[in-house]
Structure formats: C-alpha cells, structure tokens
C-alpha cells in the first residue's frame, strides 16, 4: 500500500469521488421513474404469477391456493385426443415453413442456434395443434380457445392488410411533392381518435338501416348487410374498422423509412433501365426491409391486445364470433369475478407476446425499440 | 416516383401533376368519408335524422347538438376528468423520462447498465395485458375511482426513457463541460441547459403521451367505475349501445366530435411533432 506514488493515489481518490457523486446523482435522477416503474410495471407481473396460482375472487371472499389448477383449466380438457390428421394442412404448412427456414442456412453452412430454436418451436407448435377433444370430450374452457383463435385470426388478417395499405399510401406520397404533407395528415387523422369515437362512427356507418356504407354499396347493387349482427361478417367489420383507424401510424413509419433509402440507388437502377416496378423490388423493398419487419411486429403485438373495438361494437358477439383474449380475460375477471384464472390467461398472452418480441429482437438487432 | 425523371417536356409534367393531385384528393375524400359523415350528423337536426341519416351534408343544419353537449348528462365532467388525467400524466411522464434518460445517457454510476437493461426489458411487458394484477393492487390501496389510480400506473413508460436516453446521448459533450466549468451542478445543468435543448424530443414524447392517455380505454374502464369518474373515452363508450341515444344520433355524434376536439386541435397545431414522435419509435433511423 505504501508503495503507491502520491500522484496515483490522488488520481484514484479523485476517481472514487467522482463515481460516488455519479451514483448519488444517477440514483436521484432515475429514482422517481424507477419507483413508478417497479411498482406499476414490474411488480404486476410478479403479482400476476402469484394470483394465477390462487382461486382469487374479486370480491375477496375466496382466496385459496390451488397450484396449477388455473393453467389446467385454461389449457386442459376431458378426453383430449391427438391425431396426425387434425388441422392437417395448417400443421403441414407450419412444418414446411420450418423446413424452408432451414434450407438457405444449410446450403450456406451457417446455421445459428436461434434459427434451430425457431424451427423447433414451429415443429412443436405443429405437434401441439394435433390435440383436439375426442368424442364426448371437451376443453375445460372452450371460450379461451375460441378467443385465442379469433385473436390470431384478427392478427393474421389485419397485420398484412395494414402493412400493405400503409406502404401503398407511403409510396403514393413519396418524393416530397407539393401537398404530400397534407395528404399524409389526412390519412393519418383517424389514428388520433379515441377508440370510442372510432366505434361511434363505424357502428353507425356499418348499420344496415342508418349507415352511410349501405347507401354507398347500394349504388353497386349490394344487398343490405347487417355487418355487426352476422357471425360471418362481424370480424371482418372489426378488421375494417381497425385498418381505417391505425393505418396512418404505419404510413408515418413507412414514410420515415422511405426517406432513409439511399437516393443514389434509384439513379443507379434507372441507369440500369429499371422501371418503377423494378426500382420498387430491387431498391425500395430491400431498403425498407427493416421498417416492414418493425411494422409487422408492432402491429402483431398491438393486435394481440385488441379489445376496445370488440368490446364496444360487438361485445364479443354475435355468439362468440368476435370474442378475443383480452375481452375474455376482462369478462372472466370482472363479470365472473375470477381474477386468479384471469391472471393465468394474462400470463399466457404475455408469454405469447414475449416470443414475438424476442423474434423481433433477433431480426432487428439491439438498437430497436418496442 | 416518376418525379425523378428530370428531362421531361413541361406540359405532360403539369398534366401528370394535376392527375396526381386529383387522384390523391379523391383518395383522401374517400378515406375521410366516415369522419365527414360524423361531422355532418353532428350538425344535423335530430328530428330530421329520424328520416334520413345517409347524407354527407347536414340535414336541417343546426348547432344545437354541439352547444348542448355540455349541458346534458355528464359529458362536461368526463371532459374535465380526461383533461386533468391527461395533462398530469403527460407532464409527469415527460419530466421523469427526461430525468432518467439524462442519467442513463450522461451520468456514470455503478449498476447503470443493469438498471437500463431492466428498464428496456419493460418494453416487452404488455401493459394492457397486466390490468388484472394492477387492479387488485390499486384495490388494496382503496384507490379506485380516483385521479391517482388513472395517472400513476401510466407514467412509467420505458419507451419514453429509451427515446430521451437516445436524445441526450447525441448532445455534444462540450455543452455540458461548458456548464460545469461555469460551476453548475448536475441539477442546474439538467434544468437550465439540457432540458431546453431537449425541447423537440420532449414535445414529441409529450404529444404522443397526450394522445395515448386521452385515448386509453381498458384501464379507465376497470379502474374508474363510477359514472362521474369516467374519462371521455370510457364515457362515450358507455353511451353507445344505449338505445335511448339512438333517437338522438346528432347529439351522440356531437359528443364524439367534442370528445375528440382536444386531439384534433393538437393534431392541427403539433402535427409535425406527433409524426416525428412516431417516426422516432422506429429507432431513430
């Protein structure tokens, strides 16, 4: 100890002091945020895990530890069978998708662990989809599966629709023409409206007696359609409403992405004799690949949580044709007062979205947010 | 895309531009038909609407619906609730996120990396899906049907911290060093130098937070169950599906229009900031 030169000891002392000062201010600046963050964002996840292990009544009369019963109720059933042929084509498609994801890397002899894990996940999903209730069998909570199916269906249809429409709009506005900011603002406008104003407009807009859409479709000879009362049309109506509401958000993301595409690439493509389509495929699409992926993932995550439109416009109906997961959680908790089971389903949804987020991070790299 | 061809004869280009604008105007009008229709209904006479609701122009033009919004029912109260909750949430979110962002970007302290990683991990926690445990927590504190219950859970936004951290890490070091040489401590440096510099990022984050909070539906729905604690968004939802209101379509639409008015004003005034805020969420690049 005594061997340290005075100069050095002064230096370390100085360093230590500055670290201390840093710690004091670092904590002071972050503490208010961290406190709220831990209490209202992190702790609820732990609380959800705890509640999901209880028979937790909203009114507080029953609070009994039941282990994994809530999960059995969610995922289990009576007389559940497994067969190769149930949902055969969908499962075959999943397996084929997995194989396709492997072909390229194997050819290039660069197979990453993440890709293998992803493909194994797809194959496992294809395996799990083989379960179904046999004769006299049933799922413990059939509505959960219907809600999950509807949510996935909603996501699978609305996400590409919104992405493609947003991209088409952004392309139409590309090139900073005079007035394009105004057009962008107009397309963006519905996004800022509250969900209850959106449903107010669309519930009446789609109405077969009072709605304007009926009159407009009437010009083309379409018979009156009772969109929200028809089990086959209710979900398309919800999707239509959602597309109109949220496409503007993605339009903005695409517009920002298009501005980052290197302009000289367009000129180079023009010199090579590429037409508009050629430029789009060879310059624009590769240039905004990253934004396309971001839009798809953000949209998918938002779609998993779809609730407001459904709750106000159809209340999950007619029947269960528009029941979605969040609404099922909401009714389980606040109509049936079963908060334990509602928490178990919340965690299921959380894990589902976590998987999507992790996939996104693998594809998009660290510098991206969501 | 066709504008990149510079050597075109003048006239076809003008014609092409005109065609472009006509096409875009038509597209915009078609896109906004549902909104135009809503405004038209809000300006229509309720009695006339019982016969004809499918006009894009007001039938029996009147301002009664708009003027009557605050005099009947609880709409005025809901508006006040939304204004209080949204304003406080926005101010608190922007301030706390800016403070935390500044610390993460500019102050070296032990454990910073781990804490920041923990905050970023929060980006993956779906707030909407976690409303059940949040509900029981707030119920344990007997805080439901209060402003605190509507505001506090919404302030801690990991995305806001991320954006502010990104912003502050791009500010040149010299700015801060100059302040330190002048003898300013971290608080003074932050409030007098860094905050004014961060105004664009803060405005974008603030607008974004304002719109999101005003439009929040699920949490106010479960937390504020008394009609006088509804926000505009949950209050308007509670009016729908109520068949008595169907006979007063004009005043219902007027309520929707007024309920969206603060957002429309913000949209008109701060449109550029809002759009930049969204573009920022894509990672800045």
XYZ file of C-alpha atoms in Angstrom:
655
model
C 0.000 0.000 0.000
C 2.723 2.351 0.950
C 4.285 1.800 -2.458
C 1.673 3.784 -4.331
C 3.002 7.067 -5.532
C 1.237 10.135 -4.245
C 0.154 11.142 -7.742
C -1.572 7.846 -8.314
C -3.342 7.847 -5.008
C -4.665 11.297 -5.724
C -5.916 10.028 -9.032
C -7.727 7.014 -7.572
C -9.144 9.138 -4.833
C -10.424 11.548 -7.407
C -11.907 8.747 -9.442
C -13.598 7.191 -6.497
C -15.067 10.514 -5.514
C -16.489 11.126 -8.985
C -18.040 7.653 -9.065
C -19.669 8.347 -5.739
C -21.013 11.658 -6.956
C -22.220 9.883 -10.081
C -24.026 7.269 -8.038
C -25.737 9.873 -5.913
C -26.986 11.872 -8.872
C -27.586 8.819 -11.003
C -29.985 7.471 -8.413
C -31.550 10.861 -7.754
C -32.323 11.379 -11.433
C -33.638 7.884 -12.058
C -35.347 7.156 -8.740
C -38.733 8.788 -9.442
C -39.084 6.901 -12.687
C -37.708 3.636 -11.314
C -40.044 3.727 -8.342
C -43.150 4.006 -10.513
C -41.691 1.543 -12.982
C -41.075 -1.119 -10.347
C -44.420 -0.619 -8.638
C -46.683 -0.314 -11.669
C -44.921 -2.225 -14.449
C -42.619 -4.882 -12.954
C -44.447 -5.788 -9.771
C -47.781 -6.539 -11.526
C -46.041 -9.315 -13.454
C -44.930 -10.962 -10.205
C -48.370 -10.367 -8.748
C -49.954 -11.982 -11.823
C -47.800 -15.076 -11.353
C -48.854 -15.297 -7.707
C -52.543 -14.703 -8.436
C -52.564 -17.292 -11.188
C -51.830 -19.939 -8.541
C -54.844 -18.969 -6.453
C -58.565 -19.216 -6.662
C -58.730 -15.446 -6.300
C -62.179 -13.983 -6.034
C -62.671 -10.344 -6.993
C -64.862 -9.693 -4.002
C -62.245 -11.109 -1.658
C -64.331 -13.841 -0.066
C -62.335 -16.746 -1.523
C -58.551 -16.751 -1.804
C -57.308 -20.287 -1.849
C -54.033 -21.699 -3.153
C -54.842 -24.092 -5.974
C -51.427 -24.735 -7.549
C -51.619 -25.092 -11.301
C -55.383 -25.619 -11.454
C -55.937 -22.381 -13.340
C -53.482 -23.464 -16.024
C -55.136 -26.870 -16.276
C -58.457 -25.108 -16.659
C -57.016 -22.923 -19.412
C -55.073 -25.498 -21.395
C -56.578 -28.827 -20.396
C -59.691 -30.750 -21.262
C -61.531 -34.017 -20.894
C -60.967 -36.802 -23.395
C -58.433 -34.897 -25.441
C -57.016 -36.925 -28.312
C -54.077 -36.402 -30.645
C -54.093 -37.302 -34.269
C -51.934 -36.755 -37.302
C -54.809 -35.562 -39.432
C -56.433 -32.909 -37.223
C -55.863 -29.455 -38.812
C -53.577 -31.322 -41.177
C -52.976 -28.625 -43.779
C -52.276 -25.818 -41.346
C -49.802 -28.013 -39.489
C -48.190 -29.210 -42.678
C -47.745 -25.555 -43.666
C -46.009 -24.852 -40.347
C -43.615 -27.762 -40.816
C -42.910 -26.711 -44.399
C -42.222 -23.159 -43.216
C -39.725 -24.605 -40.741
C -38.036 -26.611 -43.485
C -37.872 -23.553 -45.736
C -36.205 -21.556 -42.961
C -33.524 -24.247 -42.757
C -32.789 -24.690 -46.460
C -30.904 -21.424 -47.016
C -28.630 -21.562 -43.957
C -27.805 -25.232 -44.517
C -26.783 -24.509 -48.075
C -24.569 -21.667 -46.862
C -23.435 -23.864 -43.964
C -24.256 -21.144 -41.429
C -26.854 -22.488 -39.077
C -27.450 -20.348 -35.998
C -28.799 -21.697 -32.738
C -31.611 -19.165 -32.838
C -32.826 -20.423 -36.156
C -32.767 -24.008 -34.974
C -34.712 -22.991 -31.865
C -37.242 -21.136 -34.021
C -37.738 -24.095 -36.325
C -38.052 -26.484 -33.385
C -40.670 -24.107 -31.987
C -42.638 -24.248 -35.235
C -42.476 -28.042 -35.320
C -43.535 -28.234 -31.674
C -46.475 -25.922 -32.433
C -47.460 -28.142 -35.346
C -47.356 -31.084 -32.954
C -49.449 -29.324 -30.310
C -52.099 -28.385 -32.847
C -52.787 -32.100 -33.237
C -54.628 -32.149 -29.922
C -58.404 -31.930 -30.090
C -61.361 -33.075 -27.995
C -62.359 -36.596 -28.979
C -65.928 -37.903 -28.908
C -67.607 -36.864 -25.653
C -64.518 -34.801 -24.894
C -64.288 -31.063 -24.417
C -61.838 -28.347 -23.484
C -62.192 -27.113 -19.922
C -62.646 -23.592 -21.229
C -63.724 -23.740 -24.873
C -64.204 -19.947 -24.982
C -60.495 -19.462 -24.283
C -59.619 -21.407 -27.424
C -62.235 -19.580 -29.471
C -60.912 -16.244 -28.192
C -57.340 -17.277 -28.970
C -58.306 -18.423 -32.443
C -60.205 -15.192 -33.109
C -57.305 -13.089 -31.840
C -54.812 -14.921 -34.046
C -57.199 -14.657 -36.988
C -57.649 -10.944 -36.390
C -53.862 -10.516 -36.192
C -53.131 -12.641 -39.238
C -55.594 -10.751 -41.425
C -55.259 -7.186 -40.182
C -51.457 -7.066 -39.918
C -50.634 -7.665 -43.599
C -53.594 -5.523 -44.686
C -52.411 -2.587 -42.620
C -48.785 -3.038 -43.659
C -49.585 -3.220 -47.367
C -52.056 -0.340 -47.308
C -49.665 1.798 -45.266
C -46.845 1.058 -47.695
C -49.017 1.833 -50.735
C -50.000 5.167 -49.185
C -46.398 5.986 -48.304
C -45.301 5.164 -51.846
C -48.044 7.350 -53.282
C -46.773 10.215 -51.132
C -43.101 9.529 -51.791
C -40.927 12.170 -53.410
C -41.872 15.269 -51.419
C -44.324 16.615 -53.924
C -46.122 19.758 -53.013
C -49.106 18.895 -50.830
C -47.921 15.454 -49.831
C -47.697 16.551 -46.188
C -51.396 17.454 -46.328
C -52.357 14.131 -47.832
C -50.298 12.341 -45.214
C -52.037 14.304 -42.469
C -55.439 13.374 -43.874
C -54.639 9.661 -43.989
C -53.126 9.874 -40.520
C -56.060 11.724 -38.956
C -58.192 8.723 -37.828
C -55.288 7.392 -35.761
C -55.599 10.187 -33.195
C -59.267 9.481 -32.437
C -60.204 7.625 -29.232
C -61.449 4.101 -29.728
C -64.927 5.040 -28.553
C -65.190 7.741 -31.219
C -64.000 5.240 -33.822
C -66.656 2.759 -32.758
C -69.271 5.504 -32.602
C -68.555 6.351 -36.235
C -68.244 2.813 -37.518
C -71.067 1.152 -35.594
C -73.419 3.588 -37.300
C -71.505 3.772 -40.559
C -71.917 -0.011 -40.955
C -75.510 -0.093 -39.753
C -77.856 -1.653 -42.345
C -80.679 0.828 -41.659
C -78.972 4.080 -40.808
C -75.465 3.628 -42.153
C -73.885 5.515 -44.988
C -71.920 2.488 -46.176
C -75.134 0.679 -47.009
C -76.210 3.545 -49.226
C -72.825 3.673 -50.959
C -72.796 -0.096 -51.513
C -76.403 0.143 -52.686
C -75.193 2.083 -55.747
C -73.302 -1.061 -56.710
C -76.339 -3.247 -56.150
C -75.177 -4.780 -52.887
C -77.991 -6.022 -50.671
C -78.147 -4.603 -47.125
C -75.595 -6.332 -44.924
C -76.006 -6.401 -41.168
C -72.279 -6.380 -40.547
C -72.188 -6.479 -36.780
C -75.097 -8.881 -36.320
C -73.855 -11.506 -38.753
C -71.360 -14.014 -37.273
C -69.585 -14.294 -40.607
C -69.250 -10.532 -41.098
C -68.654 -9.283 -37.561
C -64.921 -9.988 -37.506
C -64.346 -8.548 -40.994
C -66.211 -5.434 -39.829
C -63.925 -5.158 -36.779
C -60.893 -5.608 -39.019
C -62.151 -2.970 -41.462
C -62.649 -0.528 -38.606
C -59.197 -1.262 -37.199
C -57.484 -0.851 -40.539
C -59.098 2.544 -41.043
C -58.152 3.582 -37.531
C -54.498 2.513 -37.378
C -53.120 2.531 -40.894
C -51.960 6.148 -40.502
C -49.479 5.174 -37.806
C -47.774 2.741 -40.147
C -47.942 5.186 -43.022
C -45.767 7.508 -40.940
C -43.284 4.736 -40.161
C -43.063 3.787 -43.820
C -42.658 7.406 -44.901
C -39.742 7.782 -42.478
C -38.266 4.526 -43.769
C -38.567 5.575 -47.410
C -36.673 8.792 -46.698
C -33.733 6.742 -45.477
C -33.423 4.798 -48.708
C -30.270 5.908 -50.497
C -31.402 8.123 -53.405
C -28.340 7.272 -55.491
C -29.548 3.674 -55.656
C -32.642 4.859 -57.539
C -30.459 6.701 -60.027
C -28.233 3.667 -60.445
C -31.297 1.494 -61.014
C -32.624 4.000 -63.567
C -29.304 3.831 -65.425
C -29.659 0.059 -65.497
C -33.023 0.583 -67.169
C -35.217 -0.429 -64.238
C -38.855 0.628 -64.432
C -40.958 1.697 -61.446
C -41.663 -1.919 -60.516
C -38.016 -2.912 -60.877
C -36.978 0.004 -58.659
C -39.567 -0.976 -56.084
C -38.461 -4.607 -55.933
C -34.714 -4.061 -56.122
C -34.212 -0.737 -54.340
C -37.220 0.229 -52.212
C -38.108 -3.120 -50.681
C -34.571 -4.078 -49.622
C -34.092 -0.529 -48.311
C -37.137 -0.636 -46.050
C -36.983 -4.320 -45.133
C -36.219 -3.316 -41.599
C -39.241 -0.966 -41.363
C -41.547 -3.578 -42.869
C -40.480 -6.030 -40.199
C -40.857 -3.418 -37.475
C -44.357 -2.531 -38.647
C -45.381 -6.175 -38.794
C -44.109 -6.904 -35.295
C -45.527 -3.751 -33.695
C -48.828 -4.381 -35.404
C -48.873 -8.025 -34.325
C -48.188 -7.061 -30.719
C -50.896 -4.399 -30.803
C -53.322 -6.845 -32.421
C -52.817 -9.476 -29.732
C -54.187 -6.885 -27.327
C -57.234 -5.915 -29.385
C -60.068 -5.083 -27.027
C -61.807 -1.718 -27.306
C -63.334 -2.047 -30.769
C -64.648 -5.507 -29.972
C -65.947 -4.674 -26.528
C -67.877 -1.628 -27.695
C -69.020 -2.680 -31.157
C -69.974 -6.321 -30.726
C -69.348 -7.292 -27.099
C -67.646 -10.402 -28.431
C -70.738 -11.433 -30.346
C -72.778 -12.444 -32.146
C -72.322 -15.607 -30.095
C -68.570 -15.861 -29.653
C -67.671 -14.873 -33.206
C -65.604 -11.847 -32.147
C -64.543 -12.912 -28.650
C -60.850 -12.069 -28.189
C -58.342 -12.936 -25.487
C -58.247 -9.609 -23.624
C -62.026 -9.464 -23.609
C -62.186 -12.999 -22.267
C -59.749 -12.008 -19.517
C -61.863 -8.930 -18.806
C -65.159 -10.818 -18.542
C -63.569 -13.622 -16.521
C -62.205 -11.112 -14.049
C -64.933 -8.529 -13.871
C -68.116 -10.376 -14.752
C -67.286 -13.781 -13.243
C -65.034 -12.265 -10.525
C -62.386 -14.939 -11.134
C -59.165 -12.924 -11.001
C -56.915 -15.958 -10.489
C -57.912 -17.550 -13.748
C -57.877 -14.159 -15.483
C -54.249 -13.722 -14.344
C -53.286 -17.105 -15.729
C -54.661 -16.091 -19.123
C -52.891 -12.709 -18.899
C -49.611 -14.509 -18.394
C -50.313 -16.779 -21.341
C -50.820 -13.710 -23.521
C -47.677 -12.141 -22.050
C -45.588 -15.184 -22.989
C -47.067 -15.202 -26.479
C -46.085 -11.573 -26.961
C -42.686 -12.153 -25.398
C -41.978 -14.743 -28.075
C -42.898 -12.250 -30.779
C -40.690 -9.595 -29.139
C -37.728 -11.940 -28.914
C -38.119 -12.928 -32.548
C -38.227 -9.239 -33.408
C -35.037 -8.521 -31.481
C -33.246 -11.349 -33.218
C -34.219 -9.948 -36.581
C -33.938 -6.258 -35.949
C -30.912 -6.053 -33.733
C -30.418 -4.273 -30.462
C -30.898 -0.662 -31.436
C -34.605 -1.043 -31.924
C -37.391 -0.372 -29.573
C -40.715 -1.653 -28.846
C -41.551 8.041 -58.138
C -41.888 9.486 -61.609
C -40.635 12.885 -60.464
C -37.077 11.596 -60.574
C -37.078 11.878 -64.362
C -35.786 15.437 -64.786
C -35.807 15.863 -68.571
C -39.453 15.809 -69.394
C -41.340 18.207 -71.555
C -43.072 20.783 -69.403
C -46.677 20.217 -70.392
C -47.044 16.452 -69.758
C -45.479 17.047 -66.393
C -48.089 19.623 -65.427
C -50.829 17.309 -66.638
C -49.238 14.452 -64.698
C -49.079 16.562 -61.561
C -52.694 17.593 -61.926
C -53.741 13.970 -62.372
C -51.726 13.032 -59.306
C -53.383 15.686 -57.165
C -56.857 14.835 -58.392
C -56.241 11.160 -57.621
C -54.884 11.959 -54.173
C -57.730 14.330 -53.373
C -60.269 11.679 -54.314
C -58.411 9.101 -52.213
C -58.307 11.454 -49.224
C -62.012 12.263 -49.538
C -62.967 8.602 -49.765
C -60.720 7.812 -46.811
C -62.306 10.511 -44.688
C -65.946 9.790 -45.641
C -66.726 8.233 -42.234
C -65.387 11.319 -40.457
C -67.111 13.770 -42.778
C -70.326 11.859 -42.202
C -69.873 12.092 -38.450
C -69.402 15.861 -38.604
C -72.425 16.156 -40.851
C -74.569 14.162 -38.400
C -73.338 16.275 -35.503
C -74.534 19.371 -37.351
C -77.902 17.863 -38.261
C -81.258 18.261 -36.600
C -82.143 15.184 -34.520
C -85.716 15.102 -35.772
C -84.613 15.240 -39.401
C -82.178 12.405 -38.717
C -85.017 10.022 -37.874
C -85.882 10.062 -41.583
C -82.534 10.395 -43.310
C -79.139 9.574 -41.880
C -77.239 8.871 -45.057
C -76.361 12.347 -46.207
C -72.837 13.716 -46.364
C -74.261 17.202 -45.870
C -76.095 18.194 -42.684
C -79.873 17.762 -42.855
C -81.591 20.672 -41.150
C -78.345 22.400 -40.228
C -78.147 23.275 -36.537
C -75.533 23.950 -33.887
C -77.844 22.796 -31.078
C -76.160 19.397 -30.752
C -72.719 20.880 -30.324
C -73.889 23.586 -27.952
C -75.889 21.079 -25.922
C -73.008 18.666 -25.344
C -72.004 20.106 -22.003
C -75.460 20.944 -20.700
C -76.940 17.453 -20.772
C -75.544 14.432 -18.960
C -72.071 14.013 -17.525
C -70.053 14.877 -20.621
C -68.643 18.056 -19.071
C -67.435 16.097 -16.054
C -65.848 13.426 -18.261
C -64.130 16.120 -20.237
C -62.727 17.607 -17.045
C -61.553 14.167 -15.871
C -59.816 13.490 -19.158
C -58.208 16.921 -19.157
C -56.846 16.538 -15.607
C -55.649 12.964 -16.056
C -54.115 13.523 -19.465
C -52.357 16.770 -18.583
C -50.831 15.469 -15.358
C -49.835 12.163 -16.927
C -48.180 13.901 -19.845
C -46.228 16.406 -17.744
C -45.073 13.749 -15.271
C -44.147 11.260 -17.985
C -42.086 13.749 -19.940
C -40.290 15.089 -16.869
C -39.494 11.712 -15.294
C -38.465 10.155 -18.591
C -36.225 13.130 -19.369
C -34.572 12.924 -15.952
C -33.998 9.189 -16.193
C -32.882 9.472 -19.804
C -30.361 12.157 -18.886
C -28.941 9.990 -16.105
C -28.677 6.933 -18.332
C -27.038 8.908 -21.128
C -24.764 11.226 -19.193
C -24.098 10.229 -15.582
C -21.757 7.343 -14.831
C -22.841 5.317 -11.867
C -22.437 1.783 -10.706
C -25.165 -0.570 -11.881
C -26.290 1.765 -14.652
C -26.085 -0.843 -17.378
C -28.124 -3.341 -15.410
C -30.753 -0.785 -14.428
C -31.043 0.475 -18.000
C -31.362 -3.090 -19.302
C -34.124 -3.692 -16.750
C -35.970 -0.626 -17.997
C -35.616 -1.729 -21.624
C -36.917 -5.170 -20.697
C -40.084 -3.353 -19.648
C -40.696 -2.588 -23.315
C -41.756 -6.206 -23.618
C -44.302 -6.117 -20.800
C -47.736 -5.568 -22.278
C -49.440 -3.011 -20.075
C -52.824 -3.836 -21.489
C -52.493 -7.488 -20.571
C -51.442 -6.804 -16.986
C -54.543 -4.924 -15.885
C -55.767 -7.691 -13.570
C -52.896 -7.632 -11.023
C -52.802 -3.845 -11.315
C -56.482 -3.761 -10.462
C -56.008 -5.786 -7.248
C -53.036 -3.643 -6.201
C -54.970 -0.430 -6.616
C -57.960 -2.032 -4.907
C -55.780 -2.954 -1.906
C -54.843 0.700 -1.589
C -58.517 1.672 -1.962
C -57.540 3.994 -4.752
C -60.057 3.108 -7.442
C -62.228 5.920 -8.758
C -59.524 8.474 -8.068
C -57.312 10.514 -10.374
C -54.187 8.939 -8.835
C -55.330 5.494 -9.951
C -55.755 6.745 -13.503
C -52.476 8.671 -13.593
C -49.775 6.829 -11.622
C -49.729 3.488 -13.479
C -49.442 5.305 -16.813
C -46.375 7.423 -16.041
C -43.643 4.777 -16.087
C -43.120 4.464 -19.842
C -39.936 2.577 -20.759
C -40.294 3.790 -24.339
C -40.092 7.403 -23.152
C -36.899 6.714 -21.212
C -35.417 4.995 -24.218
C -36.199 7.928 -26.511
C -34.844 10.507 -24.074
C -31.689 8.461 -23.467
C -31.144 8.310 -27.196
C -31.639 12.032 -27.467
C -29.310 13.014 -24.622
C -26.558 10.678 -25.762
C -26.412 12.666 -29.027
C -25.926 16.066 -27.355
C -22.236 17.094 -27.735
C -20.203 16.683 -24.549
C -18.857 20.240 -24.825
C -22.247 21.696 -23.943
C -22.180 20.049 -20.551
C -18.499 20.697 -19.950
C -19.021 24.392 -20.548
C -21.749 24.397 -17.926
C -19.558 22.521 -15.460
C -16.715 24.953 -15.938
C -19.174 27.699 -15.063
C -19.747 25.882 -11.788
C -23.194 24.430 -12.480
C -24.046 21.220 -10.625
C -25.941 18.334 -12.244
C -29.356 19.712 -11.342
C -28.647 23.151 -12.725
C -27.039 21.653 -15.818
C -30.054 19.472 -16.361
C -32.798 22.017 -15.819
C -31.145 25.099 -17.303
C -29.120 23.625 -20.170
C -30.200 20.118 -21.096
C -33.978 20.444 -20.754
C -34.224 23.455 -23.084
C -32.019 21.599 -25.561
C -34.283 18.571 -25.374
C -37.430 20.540 -26.116
C -38.085 18.952 -29.543
C -37.774 15.410 -28.195
C -39.865 16.300 -25.156
C -42.607 17.870 -27.238
C -42.765 14.783 -29.441
C -42.886 12.463 -26.446
C -45.429 14.717 -24.750
C -47.801 14.830 -27.709
C -47.553 11.101 -28.128
C -48.265 10.540 -24.428
C -51.153 13.014 -24.515
C -52.873 11.241 -27.402
C -52.324 7.819 -25.868
C -53.588 8.846 -22.448
C -56.650 10.645 -23.753
C -57.480 7.528 -25.762
C -56.740 4.996 -23.034
C -59.734 2.704 -22.672
C -59.129 -0.556 -20.813
C -57.521 0.775 -17.625
C -60.046 3.605 -17.022
C -62.778 1.081 -17.777
C -61.749 -1.230 -14.927
C -60.440 1.390 -12.504
C -62.983 4.220 -12.743
C -66.344 2.522 -12.401
C -68.376 5.434 -11.065
C -70.019 7.385 -13.854
C -68.651 10.689 -12.567
C -65.088 9.338 -12.754
C -65.336 8.167 -16.378
C -62.996 9.718 -18.894
C -64.254 10.983 -22.246
C -63.167 7.729 -23.860
C -64.925 5.379 -21.433
C -67.858 7.755 -21.029
C -68.541 7.892 -24.756
C -68.271 4.118 -24.872
C -70.856 3.852 -22.093
C -73.311 5.884 -24.168
C -73.078 3.512 -27.104
C -75.362 0.542 -27.281
C -77.740 2.536 -25.143
C -80.828 2.513 -27.328
C -82.359 5.679 -25.938
C -79.462 7.523 -27.530
C -80.153 6.116 -30.966
C -83.011 8.582 -31.397
C -80.593 11.419 -30.777
C -77.951 10.424 -33.256
C -76.970 14.042 -33.862
C -76.179 14.806 -30.247
C -74.372 11.484 -29.842
C -72.098 12.314 -32.773
C -71.642 15.827 -31.403
C -70.392 14.310 -28.152
C -67.932 12.190 -30.098
C -66.742 15.206 -32.024
C -66.274 17.328 -28.892
C -64.595 14.398 -27.139
C -62.046 14.216 -29.934
C -61.680 18.001 -30.191
C -58.565 18.406 -27.986
C -56.860 15.747 -30.068
C -57.936 17.398 -33.307
C -56.552 20.731 -32.100
C -53.293 19.101 -31.016
C -53.147 17.325 -34.320
C -53.513 20.566 -36.254
C -51.030 22.508 -34.112
C -48.411 19.843 -33.433
C -48.841 17.580 -36.422
C -45.142 17.628 -37.302
C -44.086 16.778 -33.753
C -46.578 13.965 -33.491
C -45.450 12.444 -36.745
C -41.821 12.824 -35.772
C -42.570 11.195 -32.425
C -43.928 8.161 -34.216
C -41.008 8.063 -36.612
C -38.744 8.173 -33.551
C -40.285 4.998 -32.177
C -38.865 3.149 -35.153
C -35.444 3.525 -33.555
C -34.494 6.936 -34.866
C -33.192 5.584 -38.119
